[in-house]
Amino acid sequence: MALSKEHLLKVYEDMLLIRRFEEEVEVYAKNGTIPGFIHLSIGQEAAQAGVVDVLKDTDYKFPDHRGHGAIVLSSKPEERKRCMSEIFAKATGINGGRGGSMHVHDLSVRNMGFNGIQGSTVVTALGTAFNSVYRKNDDVTVVFMGDGTLGEGTCHESLNMSATWKLPLVYVLINNQYAISTHYTEAHPQKQLSTWGLGYEVPSMTIDGNDIEEVIEVTQQAVDRARRGEGPTLIEMMSYRWQGHFSGDPAAYRPDGELEAWKEKDPLKLAKEKLQEKHGVSDAEIQAISDRVEVEIAEYVKFSLESPVPKPEDAVKYVYTDREVEGR
Amino acid sequence: MARIISFSKALNEAMTQEMERDENVFILGEDVAKMGGDFGITTGIWERWPNRAFDTALSESAITGLCCGASVCGLRPVAELMFADFITVCYDQLVNNAAKLNYMYQGEASAQMVVRAVTGGGIRCAYHHSQCIEPWLMNIPGLVIVAPATPYEAKGLLVASIRNNNPVVFLEHKHLYNVKGEVPEELYEIPLYEAHVEREGTDITIVAAMSMLKFAQKAADEMAAKGISVEIINPRTIFPLDKETIKESVAKTGRLIVVQEGPKVMGYGAEIGAMLGEELFEYLKAPIKRVTSLDTPVPFAPGMEDYVLPHYEDVITACNEVMAY
Ligand SMILES: Cc1ncc(C[n+]2csc(CCOP(=O)(O)OP(=O)(O)O)c2C)c(N)n1
Ligand SMILES: [Mg+2]
């Protein structure tokens, strides 16, 4: 399905925003401003932007550990800088600095956040999907997961239960080839991981996760099916992470030339070519998008750098709902 | 002059030398083979023994379950849990399988396996990659929890754990990996279930494991300058605990401080405190003190995390309090 020019322009801008977001995060992770470790999703923009584009604010979203893009795009534009300041461990962060890169959630748009234990959200998502059935509404749940995460037993349990109960759940399996150093073909016997759904009679397909039009089309079908109460879908989106597993991983396990070959399939490059060749979008229009994104990102970075750090004493808040834990 | 190597290298050497000695030993886990482990601890093993080092899928239940099954067949698996926090995902295999196999088979076979688990906070990675998990496992009779504090112990205790016929959860504190110390080149075992008196003293006993040992050592120096003599006990095996060494020490000093990185509730500090209250009540000259984290999850922001984790100054305060009592 070809997108309209306006639609393609919109998602191109979304993708550029999250690409630039990640590039800035990388700069500040490398220079030590951002503590801890960071999993960057550069190269996987189409899978994130395309899926979020299809969803409503009331749909439940479970990004994964490589999910900054889905997180940012799920948030309202005015809240996006707080996604970045969370990663910077700042008090203005969307979770007050408690969580950081792996734990950015925003309940106002039903971004339910990630759990540092791989495979955990895959079963949590059963609960939000169940809620839609129980309350008879049409909210859909989307859970992002990686090729490696599929190894967790919870993935089987989740597919089995969602299929049996026809839960409105879409599994977005971003196959970026690797789980840390382990290629997916060394951890699973199948050539395509979408076959995992078939044993549970879950409609499953493998698509080009770098082609935003294909991502949107297939996700839309899966979401529509879920909204109609027909049950879950598993979409394997083939993609590639350009960086190592975490920022700073030299990724020595990749064969020579692999990254360069995937860079040829850059989702942004593909979308830009379509815009220019099929829709006659001018260089000036493309430049205007870049300029807007730069202004936006510069604001996030400035906000993140200037925000205060959280009060250490606040660490004892929110351990229980109805009482505080003793501080120092 | 003895050889100086890092804690990481000492662990690597323990595995390598045990693999040379006993072909039943093999390693498995996520990224442990080709990449040599997320923290580089198994570097070089796969290159030497490509058929005895296995990269697995992200499947901690399968990894520990496989260890249980392989070990009852006489193999000696050494698995790596990239972060100890992930033990929850294979908790059933450890608690209801590994820990019970010897009991179930009445001694005819047991889970002679080691699960190396990377533990502890201070690396700004928030609540799912920073926890001290020993309390989660401390009331599971049948399991052994080993906790080295120095490179020398890392090698000797890992060798002993591999040779031990019980399931061992071997805790490796992230902050110790780069610590260097004297480690003999030859194979040696440090016995499990035995605490080590790190330093003798007469006024206060401090029990401290893993990364907390350095707090105890620094505090002992600081107190010595004030004329107070601190005895330091490093449990080495956290469960089952060497009660005798701790009791002997406290019978002498009459004062106990336990320094533990995890939350206060139900850690080894709680167990040692209860044990002394029960068995050594009349020897105590002051209340028992625990220096621990706050009872919260480990937060991400550096200032918050530092606030939550144990503070060195609290060890000194505790020393002063027990002396002043
Ligand atoms: C239960 C559990 N096991 C292991 C890890 C460590 N870990 C974090 S991400 C990761 C690889 C995940 O690979 P994949 O699902 O393919 O996602 P990708 O990183 O490629 O985006 C591993 C092993 C974890 N966080 N939780
Ligand atoms: Mg992957």
XYZ file of C-alpha atoms and ligand atoms in Angstrom:
680
model
C 0.000 0.000 0.000
C 1.431 3.311 -0.987
C 0.966 6.082 1.537
C -0.277 9.488 0.519
C 2.385 12.129 0.133
C 1.252 13.862 3.329
C 1.293 10.638 5.303
C 4.724 9.674 4.046
C 6.045 13.158 4.819
C 4.691 12.884 8.357
C 6.283 9.504 9.090
C 9.527 10.566 7.427
C 9.686 13.431 9.871
C 8.889 11.028 12.738
C 11.738 8.777 11.664
C 14.148 11.647 11.326
C 13.184 12.881 14.785
C 13.985 9.552 16.421
C 17.181 9.119 14.392
C 18.410 12.492 15.591
C 17.191 11.779 19.118
C 19.307 8.630 19.217
C 22.330 10.329 17.686
C 22.246 12.988 20.401
C 21.738 10.392 23.111
C 24.776 8.583 21.779
C 26.909 11.728 21.977
C 26.011 12.290 25.610
C 26.329 8.622 26.526
C 29.814 8.510 25.026
C 31.001 11.653 26.788
C 29.740 10.349 30.111
C 26.879 12.803 30.659
C 24.331 9.980 30.498
C 25.007 7.343 33.143
C 24.480 3.609 32.794
C 24.085 1.800 29.511
C 22.081 2.752 26.456
C 20.640 0.577 23.701
C 20.326 2.610 20.520
C 17.793 1.881 17.809
C 19.450 3.685 14.915
C 18.544 1.741 11.761
C 15.224 0.512 13.184
C 13.242 3.725 12.774
C 10.650 2.426 10.314
C 9.530 -0.431 12.536
C 9.033 1.917 15.464
C 7.588 4.941 13.682
C 5.340 2.840 11.467
C 3.797 0.891 14.312
C 3.224 3.915 16.523
C 1.709 5.762 13.563
C -1.078 3.195 13.358
C -1.959 3.333 17.055
C -4.327 5.530 19.039
C -3.348 7.182 22.317
C -5.574 4.696 24.136
C -3.891 1.639 22.641
C -1.437 0.007 25.011
C 2.188 0.111 23.916
C 5.021 -1.926 25.350
C 8.306 -0.694 23.875
C 11.377 -2.847 24.427
C 14.856 -2.011 25.694
C 15.794 -0.710 22.241
C 12.687 1.398 22.125
C 13.603 5.060 22.490
C 11.985 5.715 19.113
C 8.635 4.161 19.962
C 8.740 5.874 23.347
C 9.348 9.342 21.936
C 6.770 9.040 19.177
C 4.139 7.705 21.572
C 4.517 10.730 23.819
C 2.727 13.987 23.142
C 5.020 16.473 21.352
C 5.303 18.681 24.435
C 6.360 15.711 26.583
C 9.063 14.375 24.284
C 11.851 16.387 25.819
C 11.034 14.686 29.119
C 11.740 11.310 27.486
C 15.230 12.583 26.819
C 15.728 14.116 30.247
C 14.749 10.781 31.815
C 17.604 9.178 29.900
C 19.829 11.976 31.258
C 18.784 10.969 34.829
C 17.138 14.313 35.456
C 14.329 15.287 37.824
C 12.228 16.537 34.898
C 12.408 13.093 33.320
C 9.131 11.427 32.602
C 9.840 9.032 35.477
C 11.682 11.533 37.663
C 15.073 9.982 36.946
C 14.262 6.736 38.704
C 14.233 4.586 35.592
C 16.507 5.832 32.811
C 16.879 4.512 29.288
C 15.352 1.103 29.891
C 12.405 2.337 31.896
C 10.793 5.269 30.129
C 7.048 5.061 30.327
C 4.241 7.531 29.945
C 0.885 6.289 31.126
C -0.909 9.346 29.725
C -0.432 7.841 26.267
C -0.405 4.255 27.467
C 3.282 3.761 26.844
C 3.546 1.098 29.521
C 7.344 1.084 29.570
C 9.848 -1.686 29.445
C 10.890 -4.196 32.054
C 14.631 -4.923 32.221
C 13.896 -8.619 32.318
C 13.549 -9.745 28.706
C 10.302 -11.523 27.936
C 8.475 -9.945 30.831
C 6.372 -7.421 28.929
C 5.307 -10.161 26.531
C 3.135 -11.604 29.285
C 2.239 -8.270 30.902
C 0.747 -7.379 27.533
C -1.706 -10.252 27.965
C -3.193 -8.286 30.840
C -3.816 -5.048 28.995
C -5.228 -6.990 26.057
C -7.404 -8.987 28.413
C -8.663 -5.727 29.891
C -10.004 -4.654 26.494
C -11.957 -7.885 26.167
C -13.193 -7.753 29.733
C -14.387 -4.171 29.403
C -15.573 -4.712 25.831
C -13.655 -1.808 24.328
C -11.539 -1.791 21.205
C -8.150 -0.801 22.598
C -5.375 -2.870 21.114
C -2.112 -3.838 22.795
C 1.182 -3.841 20.905
C 4.276 -5.415 22.374
C 7.701 -4.898 20.841
C 10.234 -7.665 21.207
C 13.547 -8.736 19.738
C 14.666 -11.896 17.966
C 16.658 -12.899 21.033
C 13.847 -12.304 23.471
C 11.833 -14.896 21.628
C 13.956 -17.471 23.458
C 12.238 -16.718 26.753
C 9.581 -19.226 27.744
C 7.110 -16.424 28.374
C 6.864 -15.892 24.609
C 5.357 -19.345 24.188
C 2.987 -18.864 27.090
C 1.898 -15.509 25.761
C 1.238 -16.729 22.201
C -0.680 -19.699 23.516
C -2.937 -17.694 25.792
C -3.555 -14.764 23.462
C -4.420 -17.140 20.624
C -6.734 -19.271 22.741
C -8.550 -16.263 24.154
C -8.387 -14.244 20.941
C -6.853 -11.284 22.715
C -6.374 -8.008 20.821
C -2.600 -8.216 20.842
C -0.021 -7.494 18.154
C 3.473 -8.884 18.599
C 6.013 -6.698 16.829
C 9.111 -8.812 16.600
C 11.953 -6.640 15.368
C 14.463 -9.089 13.995
C 17.622 -6.997 13.929
C 19.685 -10.152 13.381
C 21.419 -10.229 16.747
C 20.846 -10.740 20.439
C 24.000 -9.098 21.736
C 26.604 -11.190 19.844
C 24.414 -14.140 18.944
C 22.930 -14.210 15.447
C 19.298 -15.268 15.441
C 20.074 -18.330 13.347
C 22.378 -19.548 16.111
C 19.696 -19.254 18.760
C 16.673 -20.506 16.829
C 16.305 -23.252 14.226
C 13.955 -21.338 11.910
C 15.030 -19.173 8.993
C 12.143 -16.837 9.753
C 10.962 -16.361 13.295
C 7.411 -15.575 12.242
C 6.937 -19.338 12.066
C 6.741 -19.251 15.872
C 3.208 -18.006 15.687
C 2.006 -20.745 13.380
C 2.065 -23.500 15.991
C -0.414 -21.413 17.961
C -2.508 -20.653 14.900
C -1.583 -16.986 15.192
C -1.442 -15.268 11.782
C 2.219 -14.501 11.323
C 4.299 -12.892 8.627
C 7.786 -11.623 7.910
C 8.104 -8.203 6.344
C 10.735 -5.642 5.417
C 10.950 -3.698 8.650
C 12.878 -0.899 6.987
C 10.108 -0.082 4.543
C 7.797 2.257 6.413
C 4.963 1.744 3.940
C 5.011 -2.000 4.397
C 5.265 -1.650 8.167
C 2.234 0.615 8.269
C 0.173 -1.522 5.944
C 0.779 -4.792 7.735
C 0.505 -3.300 11.218
C -2.760 -1.644 10.241
C -4.181 -4.994 9.158
C -3.081 -6.646 12.391
C -4.465 -3.835 14.517
C -7.765 -3.870 12.607
C -8.034 -7.610 13.100
C -7.372 -7.200 16.825
C -9.962 -4.421 17.078
C -12.497 -6.649 15.397
C -11.918 -9.192 18.175
C -10.280 -11.752 15.907
C -7.172 -12.192 18.006
C -3.413 -11.718 17.918
C -0.945 -11.352 15.037
C 2.805 -11.825 15.020
C 4.754 -9.577 12.659
C 8.441 -10.219 12.206
C 10.047 -7.030 10.927
C 13.471 -7.600 9.419
C 15.874 -4.823 10.314
C 19.323 -4.109 11.652
C 20.798 -2.099 14.483
C 23.657 0.023 13.242
C 25.288 0.391 16.616
C 26.512 -2.394 18.855
C 24.224 -3.920 21.462
C 24.871 -1.019 23.806
C 26.550 2.279 23.062
C 30.245 1.437 23.252
C 29.981 -2.197 22.116
C 32.449 -2.454 19.192
C 30.265 -5.252 17.703
C 33.290 -7.273 16.646
C 30.992 -10.244 16.034
C 29.588 -8.730 12.834
C 31.080 -9.936 9.564
C 32.820 -7.313 7.444
C 30.510 -5.469 5.122
C 27.284 -6.459 6.866
C 26.658 -3.047 8.387
C 27.452 -1.290 5.110
C 25.006 -3.532 3.243
C 22.267 -2.708 5.725
C 23.055 0.988 5.557
C 22.057 0.732 1.910
C 18.637 -0.268 3.252
C 18.456 2.711 5.604
C 14.761 3.279 6.320
C 15.192 7.039 6.099
C 16.987 6.839 2.788
C 14.257 4.570 1.383
C 11.488 6.911 2.501
C 13.297 9.963 1.194
C 13.793 8.348 -2.205
C 10.100 7.562 -2.390
C 9.201 11.089 -1.421
C 11.447 12.604 -4.026
C 10.978 10.128 -6.848
C 7.306 9.217 -6.496
C 5.890 12.334 -4.931
C 8.162 14.962 -6.367
C 9.154 16.356 -2.997
C 11.899 18.933 -3.447
C 15.256 19.155 -1.728
C 14.035 22.332 -0.115
C 11.050 20.554 1.434
C 13.322 17.804 2.759
C 15.642 20.456 4.156
C 12.738 22.212 5.849
C 11.876 18.964 7.647
C 15.475 18.573 8.774
C 15.527 22.130 10.026
C 12.339 21.620 12.052
C 13.709 18.434 13.563
C 16.995 20.129 14.464
C 15.160 22.870 16.323
C 13.105 20.289 18.159
C 16.057 18.089 19.117
C 18.170 21.054 20.168
C 15.395 21.967 22.567
C 15.283 18.460 24.066
C 19.036 18.455 24.564
C 19.083 21.919 26.095
C 16.221 20.975 28.384
C 17.935 17.752 29.409
C 21.257 19.416 30.103
C 19.717 22.286 32.041
C 17.288 20.229 34.110
C 18.197 19.649 37.744
C 19.119 16.224 39.033
C 16.518 14.555 41.247
C 16.626 15.036 44.987
C 18.357 11.944 46.349
C 15.819 11.709 49.195
C 13.068 11.145 46.651
C 14.493 7.659 46.132
C 12.345 6.436 49.020
C 9.099 7.626 47.443
C 6.697 5.305 45.637
C 7.972 2.057 47.112
C 4.489 1.536 48.527
C 1.256 3.202 47.563
C 0.308 4.288 51.030
C 3.479 4.766 53.033
C 6.997 5.981 52.691
C 10.102 4.009 53.354
C 12.587 5.364 55.888
C 15.305 7.534 54.363
C 18.724 8.340 55.731
C 56.734 -11.954 44.280
C 53.365 -13.535 43.742
C 51.514 -12.842 40.560
C 48.950 -10.018 40.476
C 45.865 -10.436 38.289
C 42.309 -9.098 38.218
C 39.255 -10.701 39.755
C 37.943 -11.280 36.201
C 41.109 -13.001 35.104
C 41.095 -15.126 38.261
C 37.598 -16.371 37.438
C 38.625 -17.076 33.868
C 41.630 -19.023 35.059
C 39.550 -21.087 37.481
C 37.241 -22.190 34.674
C 40.047 -22.748 32.188
C 42.152 -24.824 34.549
C 39.188 -26.863 35.740
C 38.274 -27.537 32.117
C 41.830 -28.724 31.483
C 41.631 -31.030 34.468
C 38.106 -32.398 34.095
C 36.438 -32.895 30.759
C 33.034 -33.036 32.419
C 33.215 -29.309 32.992
C 31.616 -27.112 30.335
C 30.237 -23.586 30.163
C 27.026 -22.208 28.765
C 25.009 -19.022 28.803
C 24.082 -15.978 26.766
C 27.069 -14.760 24.725
C 29.603 -16.689 26.837
C 31.232 -18.555 23.945
C 32.186 -16.477 20.915
C 32.075 -13.135 22.682
C 33.490 -14.413 25.959
C 30.598 -13.137 28.070
C 28.986 -9.751 28.523
C 31.680 -8.850 31.065
C 34.425 -10.786 29.254
C 34.822 -13.379 32.002
C 34.797 -16.427 29.723
C 37.123 -14.933 27.090
C 39.229 -17.498 25.258
C 37.419 -20.614 26.468
C 35.411 -21.194 23.278
C 38.520 -20.666 21.135
C 40.167 -23.512 23.019
C 37.200 -25.812 23.444
C 34.570 -24.991 20.818
C 32.654 -28.098 21.860
C 32.567 -27.227 25.531
C 31.396 -23.607 25.457
C 27.874 -22.827 24.314
C 26.054 -19.646 23.397
C 22.402 -20.152 24.247
C 19.209 -18.380 23.358
C 17.784 -15.980 25.962
C 16.374 -18.863 27.939
C 17.442 -18.834 31.569
C 14.967 -21.571 32.524
C 16.313 -23.766 29.763
C 19.895 -22.990 30.779
C 19.433 -23.905 34.442
C 17.125 -26.790 33.640
C 19.749 -28.163 31.274
C 22.342 -27.801 34.047
C 20.169 -29.854 36.388
C 19.702 -32.624 33.849
C 23.316 -32.670 32.688
C 24.651 -32.723 36.204
C 22.657 -35.753 37.274
C 24.370 -37.493 34.340
C 27.732 -36.643 35.860
C 28.620 -33.499 33.924
C 29.670 -30.303 35.670
C 27.995 -27.345 33.986
C 29.033 -23.790 34.742
C 26.337 -21.384 33.578
C 26.485 -17.615 33.456
C 23.580 -15.375 34.369
C 24.475 -12.080 32.749
C 22.797 -10.243 35.609
C 21.839 -11.924 38.856
C 18.499 -10.118 38.693
C 17.478 -12.528 35.909
C 17.498 -15.363 38.417
C 13.785 -14.754 38.813
C 13.301 -16.142 35.313
C 14.905 -19.455 36.306
C 13.950 -19.403 39.953
C 11.821 -22.506 39.662
C 14.666 -24.559 38.229
C 16.973 -23.463 41.035
C 14.532 -23.682 43.919
C 12.316 -26.595 43.023
C 14.701 -28.597 40.921
C 18.421 -28.056 41.556
C 18.080 -27.596 45.297
C 15.988 -30.729 45.705
C 17.699 -33.235 43.412
C 20.130 -34.692 45.909
C 17.318 -35.015 48.440
C 15.029 -36.593 45.905
C 17.618 -39.056 44.601
C 18.753 -39.706 48.161
C 22.341 -38.963 47.386
C 22.620 -41.047 44.222
C 22.775 -37.996 41.985
C 22.771 -34.277 42.553
C 22.823 -30.962 40.722
C 26.583 -30.513 40.665
C 26.297 -27.249 38.835
C 27.444 -23.674 39.209
C 25.386 -20.657 38.226
C 27.653 -17.627 38.047
C 25.507 -14.576 38.691
C 26.651 -10.991 38.191
C 25.363 -9.056 41.140
C 25.251 -5.699 42.867
C 24.633 -2.014 42.284
C 26.586 1.127 41.583
C 26.670 1.010 37.785
C 23.652 3.283 37.168
C 21.498 0.629 35.656
C 18.387 0.884 37.802
C 16.274 -1.684 39.495
C 16.519 -4.648 37.114
C 20.304 -4.789 36.775
C 21.579 -3.880 40.245
C 20.097 -6.100 42.890
C 21.732 -8.193 45.569
C 19.871 -11.431 45.251
C 21.322 -13.577 48.009
C 18.316 -13.124 50.320
C 16.038 -14.538 47.613
C 17.943 -17.806 47.837
C 18.975 -17.949 51.474
C 16.100 -20.002 52.753
C 16.376 -22.701 50.140
C 18.157 -25.583 51.869
C 20.063 -27.540 49.251
C 21.475 -24.460 47.529
C 24.904 -23.036 48.250
C 25.573 -19.304 47.850
C 29.212 -18.365 47.393
C 30.397 -14.749 47.481
C 34.058 -13.991 46.790
C 35.525 -10.627 47.754
C 39.057 -10.785 46.308
C 40.773 -12.169 43.192
C 42.374 -14.883 45.331
C 38.946 -15.968 46.523
C 37.437 -15.642 43.068
C 39.710 -18.361 41.755
C 39.840 -20.636 44.789
C 36.144 -20.484 45.538
C 35.114 -20.971 41.905
C 37.319 -24.051 41.672
C 35.778 -25.398 44.876
C 32.291 -24.589 43.598
C 32.869 -26.437 40.334
C 34.124 -29.482 42.255
C 31.329 -29.326 44.825
C 28.450 -31.686 44.214
C 25.724 -29.255 45.284
C 24.124 -26.541 43.168
C 26.142 -23.379 43.761
C 25.004 -19.868 42.986
C 28.302 -18.045 42.621
C 27.904 -14.305 43.101
C 30.250 -12.019 41.213
C 30.025 -8.382 42.192
C 30.427 -6.087 39.177
C 32.546 -3.643 41.136
C 35.102 -6.330 41.924
C 35.817 -7.429 38.357
C 38.649 -4.951 37.871
C 40.102 -5.282 41.355
C 43.603 -6.751 41.261
C 45.328 -8.979 43.757
C 47.712 -11.864 44.304
C 46.541 -15.104 42.753
C 48.649 -18.291 42.547
C 49.075 -19.683 39.060
C 48.475 -23.264 40.078
C 45.052 -24.738 40.816
C 43.909 -24.450 44.402
C 40.636 -24.680 46.277
C 39.360 -22.450 49.021
C 36.962 -24.548 51.060
C 33.280 -23.668 50.886
C 31.266 -23.135 54.080
C 34.210 -21.467 55.816
C 34.354 -17.813 56.682
C 37.689 -16.078 56.696
C 39.052 -13.856 59.432
C 40.459 -11.054 57.325
C 41.955 -9.225 60.225
C 42.071 -9.984 63.931
C 40.815 -7.563 66.518
C 39.360 -7.421 69.997
C 36.742 -4.643 70.210
C 34.319 -4.938 67.292
C 33.507 -7.691 64.812
C 32.527 -6.513 61.331
C 31.042 -9.086 58.981
C 31.150 -7.958 55.360
C 30.877 -9.837 52.065
C 31.904 -9.057 48.499
C 32.184 -5.343 47.701
C 31.451 -4.439 51.322
C 34.738 -5.907 52.519
C 36.559 -2.756 51.426
C 34.277 -0.643 53.640
C 35.134 -2.906 56.572
C 38.861 -2.679 55.879
C 38.810 1.075 55.579
C 36.748 1.395 58.755
C 39.110 -0.926 60.616
C 42.039 1.301 59.645
C 40.175 4.425 60.654
C 39.149 2.947 64.015
C 42.649 1.586 64.639
C 43.938 5.137 64.481
C 41.579 5.885 67.372
C 42.802 2.880 69.334
C 39.812 0.638 68.545
C 40.623 -2.844 67.335
C 38.299 -4.275 64.651
C 38.089 -7.909 63.649
C 36.810 -8.488 60.096
C 35.040 -11.612 58.981
C 34.351 -12.299 55.348
C 31.747 -15.077 55.123
C 32.898 -16.297 51.661
C 29.954 -18.713 51.659
C 26.777 -16.828 52.527
C 24.595 -19.897 52.797
C 25.016 -22.274 54.542
C 26.781 -19.806 56.810
C 29.885 -20.522 58.902
C 28.286 -19.630 62.206
C 31.189 -20.871 64.316
C 33.740 -18.395 63.031
C 31.320 -15.519 63.555
C 30.354 -16.745 67.031
C 33.958 -17.178 68.090
C 34.703 -13.663 67.011
C 31.707 -12.062 68.678
C 32.283 -14.083 71.848
C 35.639 -12.294 71.965
C 34.626 -8.770 70.907
C 31.042 -8.627 72.195
C 30.125 -6.179 69.433
C 28.859 -6.887 65.941
C 28.308 -4.801 62.836
C 27.147 -6.407 59.613
C 27.723 -4.517 56.375
C 25.566 -5.709 53.514
C 24.906 -4.076 50.158
C 21.284 -5.126 49.700
C 18.225 -3.817 51.552
C 18.129 -4.280 55.305
C 15.215 -6.665 55.463
C 16.080 -10.346 55.622
C 19.653 -10.193 54.382
C 22.589 -12.110 55.815
C 22.707 -9.366 58.456
C 19.265 -10.379 59.677
C 20.239 -14.027 59.831
C 23.504 -13.385 61.658
C 21.781 -11.005 64.074
C 19.067 -13.535 64.870
C 21.590 -16.323 65.261
C 23.662 -14.315 67.744
C 20.581 -13.184 69.658
C 19.690 -16.824 70.019
C 23.064 -18.342 70.738
C 25.324 -15.646 72.123
C 23.005 -13.287 73.943
C 25.030 -13.082 77.135
C 28.220 -12.137 75.286
C 26.830 -9.054 73.611
C 28.090 -5.750 75.005
C 26.101 -3.563 72.615
C 23.181 -3.841 70.210
C 23.936 -5.472 66.876
C 24.141 -2.939 64.021
C 23.435 -3.391 60.339
C 24.723 -1.047 57.647
C 22.763 -1.678 54.466
C 20.918 -0.138 51.547
C 17.586 1.479 52.162
C 14.562 -0.744 51.686
C 13.802 0.535 48.182
C 14.392 -0.653 44.621
C 17.730 0.588 43.243
C 17.037 3.851 41.367
C 18.803 4.993 38.204
C 19.860 8.625 38.795
C 23.369 8.620 40.316
C 22.482 10.853 43.269
C 19.505 8.684 44.094
C 21.414 5.441 43.765
C 24.219 6.715 45.986
C 21.633 7.781 48.520
C 20.128 4.297 48.608
C 23.298 2.156 48.652
C 25.227 1.717 51.946
C 27.388 4.671 52.993
C 30.874 4.212 54.324
C 30.293 6.888 57.002
C 27.521 4.722 58.413
C 30.058 2.024 59.189
C 32.050 4.519 61.239
C 28.906 5.779 62.970
C 27.983 2.205 63.819
C 31.487 1.569 65.216
C 31.261 4.663 67.377
C 27.795 3.733 68.587
C 28.659 0.195 69.603
C 31.766 1.455 71.422
C 29.849 4.206 73.203
C 26.968 1.970 74.276
C 15.821 -12.356 31.264
C 16.916 -11.580 30.637
N 17.964 -12.239 30.114
C 18.979 -11.551 29.553
C 18.960 -10.186 29.508
C 20.153 -9.423 28.957
N 19.874 -8.911 27.626
C 19.354 -7.691 27.455
S 19.026 -7.352 25.864
C 19.588 -8.872 25.382
C 19.544 -9.239 23.937
C 18.189 -9.056 23.395
O 18.188 -9.366 22.056
P 16.919 -9.072 21.165
O 15.694 -9.546 21.858
O 17.209 -9.610 19.831
O 16.835 -7.485 21.144
P 17.911 -6.457 20.540
O 18.876 -6.150 21.639
O 18.553 -7.076 19.378
O 17.109 -5.250 20.195
C 20.034 -9.607 26.462
C 20.627 -10.949 26.397
C 17.846 -9.526 30.074
N 17.765 -8.186 30.115
N 16.838 -10.247 30.607
Mg 17.914 -8.621 18.193
